[in-house]
CSV table of C-alpha atoms and ligand atoms in Angstrom, one decimal:
chain,number,residue,atom,x,y,z
A,86,MET,CA,2.5,18.5,25.4
A,87,ARG,CA,0.2,20.8,23.4
A,88,LEU,CA,2.2,24.0,24.2
A,89,ASN,CA,5.3,22.5,22.7
A,90,ARG,CA,3.8,21.7,19.3
A,91,ILE,CA,5.6,23.7,16.6
A,92,ILE,CA,3.4,22.5,13.7
A,93,HIS,CA,0.2,23.9,12.4
A,94,ASP,CA,-2.1,20.9,12.7
A,95,GLU,CA,-5.2,22.6,13.9
A,96,ARG,CA,-6.5,23.1,10.4
A,97,PHE,CA,-6.7,20.8,7.4
A,98,TYR,CA,-3.4,20.7,5.6
A,99,THR,CA,-2.7,22.4,2.3
A,100,PHE,CA,0.3,20.9,0.7
A,101,ARG,CA,2.3,24.1,1.3
A,102,GLN,CA,1.5,24.1,5.0
A,103,PHE,CA,2.4,20.4,5.2
A,104,GLU,CA,5.7,21.0,3.6
A,105,GLU,CA,6.4,24.0,5.8
A,106,ASP,CA,5.7,22.0,9.0
A,107,LEU,CA,8.0,19.2,7.8
A,108,PHE,CA,10.8,21.7,7.2
A,109,THR,CA,10.2,23.2,10.6
A,110,LEU,CA,10.5,19.8,12.3
A,111,GLN,CA,13.6,19.0,10.3
A,112,ALA,CA,15.3,22.3,11.4
A,113,THR,CA,14.4,21.7,15.0
A,114,TYR,CA,15.0,18.0,15.7
A,115,PRO,CA,18.1,16.1,14.8
A,116,GLN,CA,16.4,12.7,15.0
A,117,PHE,CA,14.1,13.6,12.1
A,118,ALA,CA,15.1,12.4,8.6
A,119,LEU,CA,13.2,13.5,5.5
A,120,ASN,CA,13.2,11.6,2.2
A,121,THR,CA,11.4,12.1,-1.1
A,122,ILE,CA,10.1,8.7,-2.3
A,123,GLY,CA,8.4,9.9,-5.5
A,124,HIS,CA,6.3,12.6,-7.0
A,125,SER,CA,2.6,13.1,-7.5
A,126,ILE,CA,1.0,13.6,-10.9
A,127,MET,CA,1.4,17.3,-10.4
A,128,GLY,CA,5.0,17.0,-9.4
A,129,ARG,CA,4.7,17.4,-5.7
A,130,PRO,CA,7.2,15.4,-3.6
A,131,ILE,CA,5.8,12.5,-1.7
A,132,TYR,CA,7.7,12.7,1.6
A,133,GLU,CA,8.8,9.9,3.9
A,134,VAL,CA,9.8,10.8,7.5
A,135,VAL,CA,12.1,8.3,9.2
A,136,ILE,CA,12.5,8.3,13.0
A,137,GLY,CA,14.2,5.6,15.1
A,138,ASN,CA,17.0,3.2,15.0
A,139,GLY,CA,15.4,-0.1,15.9
A,140,ALA,CA,15.5,-3.6,14.4
A,141,GLN,CA,11.7,-3.6,13.9
A,142,HIS,CA,10.7,-1.6,10.8
A,143,ILE,CA,7.2,-0.3,10.9
A,144,HIS,CA,5.5,1.8,8.2
A,145,ILE,CA,2.6,4.2,8.7
A,146,ASN,CA,0.9,6.2,6.0
A,147,GLY,CA,-2.0,8.6,5.7
A,148,SER,CA,-4.1,10.4,3.2
A,149,PHE,CA,-4.3,7.8,0.5
A,150,HIS,CA,-7.7,9.3,0.2
A,151,ALA,CA,-8.1,13.0,-0.4
A,152,HIS,CA,-11.1,13.6,1.8
A,153,GLU,CA,-9.6,11.7,4.7
A,154,SER,CA,-6.7,14.2,5.2
A,155,ILE,CA,-7.4,14.5,8.9
A,156,THR,CA,-5.2,11.3,9.0
A,157,THR,CA,-2.3,13.6,8.0
A,158,ASN,CA,-3.0,15.8,11.0
A,159,VAL,CA,-3.0,12.8,13.3
A,160,ILE,CA,0.3,11.6,12.0
A,161,MET,CA,2.0,15.1,12.1
A,162,ARG,CA,0.8,15.6,15.7
A,163,PHE,CA,2.4,12.2,16.7
A,164,ILE,CA,5.6,13.1,14.9
A,165,ASN,CA,5.8,16.4,16.7
A,166,ASP,CA,5.0,14.9,20.1
A,167,TYR,CA,7.4,12.0,19.6
A,168,LEU,CA,10.3,14.3,18.7
A,169,HIS,CA,9.5,16.6,21.6
A,170,ALA,CA,9.5,13.7,24.0
A,171,LEU,CA,12.9,12.6,22.7
A,172,SER,CA,14.4,16.0,23.2
A,173,THR,CA,13.0,16.5,26.7
A,174,ASN,CA,13.1,12.9,28.0
A,175,GLU,CA,9.4,13.2,28.8
A,176,PRO,CA,7.4,10.0,28.5
A,177,ILE,CA,4.2,9.7,26.5
A,178,ARG,CA,1.6,7.9,28.5
A,179,GLY,CA,4.3,6.4,30.6
A,180,HIS,CA,6.3,5.1,27.6
A,181,ASN,CA,10.0,6.0,27.4
A,182,MET,CA,10.3,7.3,23.9
A,183,HIS,CA,14.0,6.7,23.7
A,184,HIS,CA,13.2,3.0,24.2
A,185,TYR,CA,10.7,3.3,21.4
A,186,PHE,CA,13.3,5.0,19.3
A,187,ASN,CA,15.8,2.2,19.9
A,188,GLU,CA,13.4,-0.6,19.2
A,189,ILE,CA,11.5,0.7,16.2
A,190,THR,CA,12.5,2.3,12.9
A,191,LEU,CA,9.4,4.2,11.9
A,192,SER,CA,8.9,5.0,8.3
A,193,ILE,CA,6.0,7.5,7.9
A,194,VAL,CA,4.4,8.9,4.8
A,195,PRO,CA,1.9,11.4,6.2
A,196,MET,CA,0.4,12.4,2.8
A,197,VAL,CA,0.3,9.8,0.1
A,198,ASN,CA,-2.0,11.8,-2.1
A,199,PRO,CA,-0.8,15.4,-2.0
A,200,ASP,CA,-2.6,16.6,-5.1
A,201,GLY,CA,-6.0,15.2,-3.9
A,202,VAL,CA,-5.5,16.6,-0.4
A,203,ASP,CA,-4.6,20.1,-1.8
A,204,LEU,CA,-7.7,20.0,-4.1
A,205,LEU,CA,-9.9,19.4,-1.0
A,206,ASN,CA,-8.1,21.9,1.3
A,207,ASN,CA,-6.8,24.6,-1.0
A,208,GLY,CA,-9.2,24.5,-3.9
A,209,LEU,CA,-8.9,24.0,-7.6
A,210,PRO,CA,-5.4,23.8,-9.1
A,211,GLU,CA,-4.0,26.9,-10.7
A,212,ASN,CA,-2.8,24.9,-13.6
A,213,GLU,CA,-5.5,25.1,-16.2
A,214,ARG,CA,-5.1,21.6,-17.6
A,215,PHE,CA,-5.6,20.0,-14.2
A,216,ARG,CA,-8.4,22.4,-13.3
A,217,GLU,CA,-10.3,21.4,-16.4
A,218,LEU,CA,-9.6,17.7,-15.8
A,219,VAL,CA,-10.9,17.6,-12.2
A,220,LEU,CA,-14.0,19.7,-13.1
A,221,ASP,CA,-14.7,17.2,-15.9
A,222,ILE,CA,-14.3,14.2,-13.6
A,223,ASN,CA,-16.5,16.0,-10.9
A,224,ASN,CA,-19.3,16.8,-13.4
A,225,GLN,CA,-18.3,20.5,-13.3
A,226,SER,CA,-19.1,20.7,-9.6
A,227,THR,CA,-16.7,22.7,-7.4
A,228,ASN,CA,-17.7,20.8,-4.3
A,229,PHE,CA,-15.0,18.1,-3.8
A,230,ASP,CA,-16.1,16.9,-0.4
A,231,GLN,CA,-16.6,13.3,-1.8
A,232,TRP,CA,-13.3,13.3,-3.7
A,233,LYS,CA,-11.0,10.4,-2.6
A,234,ALA,CA,-8.9,9.9,-5.8
A,235,ASN,CA,-5.7,11.4,-7.0
A,236,ILE,CA,-5.8,14.4,-9.3
A,237,ARG,CA,-6.7,12.4,-12.4
A,238,GLY,CA,-9.5,10.4,-10.8
A,239,VAL,CA,-7.8,7.2,-9.8
A,240,ASP,CA,-8.5,5.7,-6.3
A,241,LEU,CA,-4.9,5.0,-5.0
A,242,ASN,CA,-6.1,2.4,-2.6
A,243,ASN,CA,-7.5,0.3,-5.4
A,244,GLN,CA,-4.3,0.2,-7.3
A,245,TYR,CA,-2.4,-2.8,-5.8
A,246,PRO,CA,-1.9,-6.2,-7.4
A,247,ALA,CA,-4.1,-8.2,-5.0
A,248,ASN,CA,-7.1,-9.4,-7.0
A,249,TRP,CA,-7.1,-6.0,-8.7
A,250,GLU,CA,-9.2,-7.5,-11.6
A,251,ILE,CA,-12.1,-8.1,-9.2
A,252,GLU,CA,-12.3,-4.4,-8.4
A,253,GLN,CA,-11.9,-3.5,-12.1
A,254,ARG,CA,-15.0,-5.5,-12.9
A,255,ARG,CA,-17.3,-4.0,-10.4
A,256,LYS,CA,-15.9,-0.4,-10.0
A,257,PRO,CA,-16.1,2.6,-12.2
A,258,LYS,CA,-14.6,2.1,-15.7
A,259,GLN,CA,-13.2,5.6,-16.0
A,260,PRO,CA,-11.7,8.4,-13.9
A,261,ALA,CA,-14.1,9.3,-11.0
A,262,PRO,CA,-14.0,11.2,-7.7
A,263,ARG,CA,-13.8,7.8,-6.0
A,264,ASP,CA,-13.4,4.0,-6.6
A,265,PHE,CA,-11.9,4.0,-10.1
A,266,PRO,CA,-9.0,1.5,-9.8
A,267,GLY,CA,-7.2,2.7,-12.9
A,268,TYR,CA,-6.6,1.1,-16.2
A,269,GLY,CA,-4.2,-1.3,-14.6
A,270,PRO,CA,-2.5,-1.9,-11.2
A,271,LEU,CA,0.2,0.7,-10.1
A,272,THR,CA,-0.4,3.1,-13.0
A,273,GLU,CA,-0.3,6.0,-10.6
A,274,PRO,CA,3.0,7.4,-9.3
A,275,GLU,CA,1.6,7.9,-5.8
A,276,ALA,CA,0.6,4.2,-5.4
A,277,LEU,CA,3.9,3.1,-7.1
A,278,ALA,CA,6.0,5.2,-4.7
A,279,ILE,CA,4.5,3.4,-1.7
A,280,TYR,CA,4.8,0.1,-3.4
A,281,ASP,CA,8.5,0.6,-4.2
A,282,LEU,CA,9.2,1.9,-0.7
A,283,THR,CA,7.6,-1.2,0.8
A,284,LEU,CA,9.6,-3.5,-1.4
A,285,MET,CA,12.8,-1.7,-0.7
A,286,LYS,CA,12.5,-1.4,3.1
A,287,ASP,CA,10.9,-4.8,3.6
A,288,PHE,CA,8.7,-3.6,6.5
A,289,ASP,CA,7.8,-5.9,9.3
A,290,ARG,CA,4.4,-4.3,9.7
A,291,VAL,CA,2.3,-1.6,8.0
A,292,LEU,CA,-0.5,0.6,9.1
A,293,ALA,CA,-2.6,2.6,6.6
A,294,LEU,CA,-4.7,5.4,8.1
A,295,HIS,CA,-8.1,6.1,6.7
A,296,THR,CA,-11.5,7.5,8.0
A,297,GLN,CA,-14.0,6.5,9.2
A,298,GLY,CA,-15.8,3.8,11.3
A,299,GLU,CA,-13.5,3.2,14.3
A,300,ILE,CA,-12.5,-0.1,12.8
A,301,ILE,CA,-9.3,-2.1,12.5
A,302,PHE,CA,-9.2,-4.3,9.4
A,303,TRP,CA,-6.5,-6.9,9.8
A,304,GLY,CA,-7.0,-9.8,7.5
A,305,TYR,CA,-6.8,-10.6,3.8
A,306,GLU,CA,-8.0,-13.9,2.2
A,307,GLY,CA,-6.6,-15.9,5.1
A,308,LEU,CA,-3.0,-14.9,4.2
A,309,GLU,CA,-2.4,-12.9,7.3
A,310,PRO,CA,-0.1,-14.4,10.0
A,311,PRO,CA,-1.7,-15.6,13.3
A,312,ILE,CA,-0.1,-12.8,15.2
A,313,SER,CA,-2.2,-10.2,13.3
A,314,ARG,CA,-5.2,-11.2,15.4
A,315,ASP,CA,-3.4,-10.5,18.6
A,316,ILE,CA,-2.0,-7.2,17.4
A,317,ALA,CA,-5.5,-6.1,16.2
A,318,GLN,CA,-7.0,-7.1,19.5
A,319,GLU,CA,-4.5,-5.0,21.4
A,320,TYR,CA,-5.0,-2.1,19.0
A,321,GLY,CA,-8.7,-2.4,19.7
A,322,ARG,CA,-8.2,-2.5,23.5
A,323,VAL,CA,-6.2,0.7,23.5
A,324,SER,CA,-8.3,2.6,21.0
A,325,GLY,CA,-11.8,1.3,21.6
A,326,TYR,CA,-11.9,0.4,17.9
A,327,ARG,CA,-13.4,-2.8,16.6
A,328,PRO,CA,-11.1,-5.4,15.0
A,329,ILE,CA,-12.6,-6.9,11.8
A,330,GLN,CA,-10.8,-9.7,10.0
A,331,TYR,CA,-12.3,-9.6,6.5
A,332,VAL,CA,-14.2,-7.2,4.3
A,333,ASP,CA,-15.3,-7.6,0.7
A,334,SER,CA,-12.5,-5.5,-0.8
A,335,HIS,CA,-9.4,-6.1,-2.8
A,336,ALA,CA,-6.5,-4.2,-4.4
A,337,GLY,CA,-5.8,-2.1,-1.3
A,338,TYR,CA,-2.4,-1.4,0.0
A,339,LYS,CA,-2.7,-3.6,3.1
A,340,ASP,CA,-4.3,-6.4,1.0
A,341,TRP,CA,-1.3,-6.5,-1.2
A,342,PHE,CA,1.1,-6.3,1.8
A,343,ILE,CA,-0.5,-9.2,3.6
A,344,GLN,CA,-0.7,-11.2,0.4
A,345,ASP,CA,2.9,-10.8,-0.7
A,346,PHE,CA,4.7,-10.5,2.6
A,347,ARG,CA,2.5,-12.6,4.9
A,348,ARG,CA,3.2,-10.1,7.6
A,349,PRO,CA,0.8,-8.0,9.7
A,350,GLY,CA,-0.9,-5.2,7.7
A,351,PHE,CA,-3.7,-3.0,9.0
A,352,THR,CA,-6.2,-0.5,7.6
A,353,LEU,CA,-7.3,1.7,10.5
A,354,GLU,CA,-10.6,3.5,9.9
A,355,LEU,CA,-10.2,6.5,12.3
A,356,GLY,CA,-13.1,8.4,13.9
A,357,GLN,CA,-16.8,8.2,13.3
A,358,GLY,CA,-19.1,10.2,11.1
A,359,VAL,CA,-19.3,11.4,7.5
A,360,ASN,CA,-16.2,12.1,5.5
A,361,PRO,CA,-14.6,14.5,5.5
A,362,LEU,CA,-14.7,14.3,9.3
A,363,PRO,CA,-14.6,17.8,10.8
A,364,ILE,CA,-11.2,19.0,12.1
A,365,THR,CA,-12.9,19.4,15.5
A,366,ASP,CA,-12.7,15.6,15.8
A,367,LEU,CA,-8.9,15.7,15.7
A,368,ASP,CA,-8.2,15.8,19.4
A,369,HIS,CA,-10.2,12.7,20.3
A,370,ILE,CA,-9.1,10.8,17.2
A,371,TYR,CA,-5.5,11.6,18.0
A,372,GLU,CA,-5.9,10.2,21.5
A,373,GLU,CA,-7.4,7.0,20.1
A,374,THR,CA,-4.7,6.6,17.5
A,375,LEU,CA,-1.9,7.5,19.8
A,376,GLY,CA,-2.6,4.3,21.8
A,377,ILE,CA,-2.2,2.3,18.6
A,378,PHE,CA,1.1,3.9,17.7
A,379,LEU,CA,2.5,3.3,21.2
A,380,ALA,CA,1.2,-0.3,21.3
A,381,ASN,CA,3.7,-1.2,18.5
A,382,ILE,CA,6.4,-1.3,21.1
A,383,TYR,CA,5.0,-4.2,23.0
A,384,VAL,CA,2.7,-6.1,20.7
B,663,LIG,ZN1,-9.9,5.6,2.8
């Protein structure tokens, strides 16, 4: 499989490389559809990849958090391997991917937070206004290793209308490298793009990829359907990750999805270590996550 990868996923993604790889996949594989679902604060497109033609609509996203951008690599590698399998009729771990294609319509947003990811992996923005802004928020430090937020210091996974006020009370009150939930829910275009996409496409299931901990969070306030437990257990079995029902956290994407749709929503904490996880962890994290992606066909 490895020899047939046409993307450049062996390094952390700059936005430019990410976009280049998407265009390469689009030019190579007819089953690949690319949409723009919104734009970041700095005007970068937020891309959605759609593959499949099935009745079940599943959404996967990555890099809500800037220093967790290895999740984009995991997703891009899966997209490349999936498309390659379709074109060669090769199975992945014994799974017929044409069957997967016909059962599941996959909506994938590999990079929810392009400005934050590019700050981590490409350095300070050239635009002077944004350069000054992020340096101010980061106390003039040029080390952004702990930066999770979007470019103006809002934590995108604290932006959703699911007890947002609780996070507002106990989290930073102003823009910060992490945890500031904004001055209100859905003030940030990146969070809003995923919100609108989710309402429009009415997903049956969503998976938000984060790092780290090797954990599968699957509940929210008792609002999750009973099937969520079974799915989480199967995800755990194939990945080695630990299913956890509740955590003291609100206003996340999967929290809102479970609350408003009463359907299975998951936050996957990939890998183990200190964020940002080193890119050398990619191979084994990919193998763990691949099992979860494939499990969607039978659980
Ligand atoms: Zn995260």
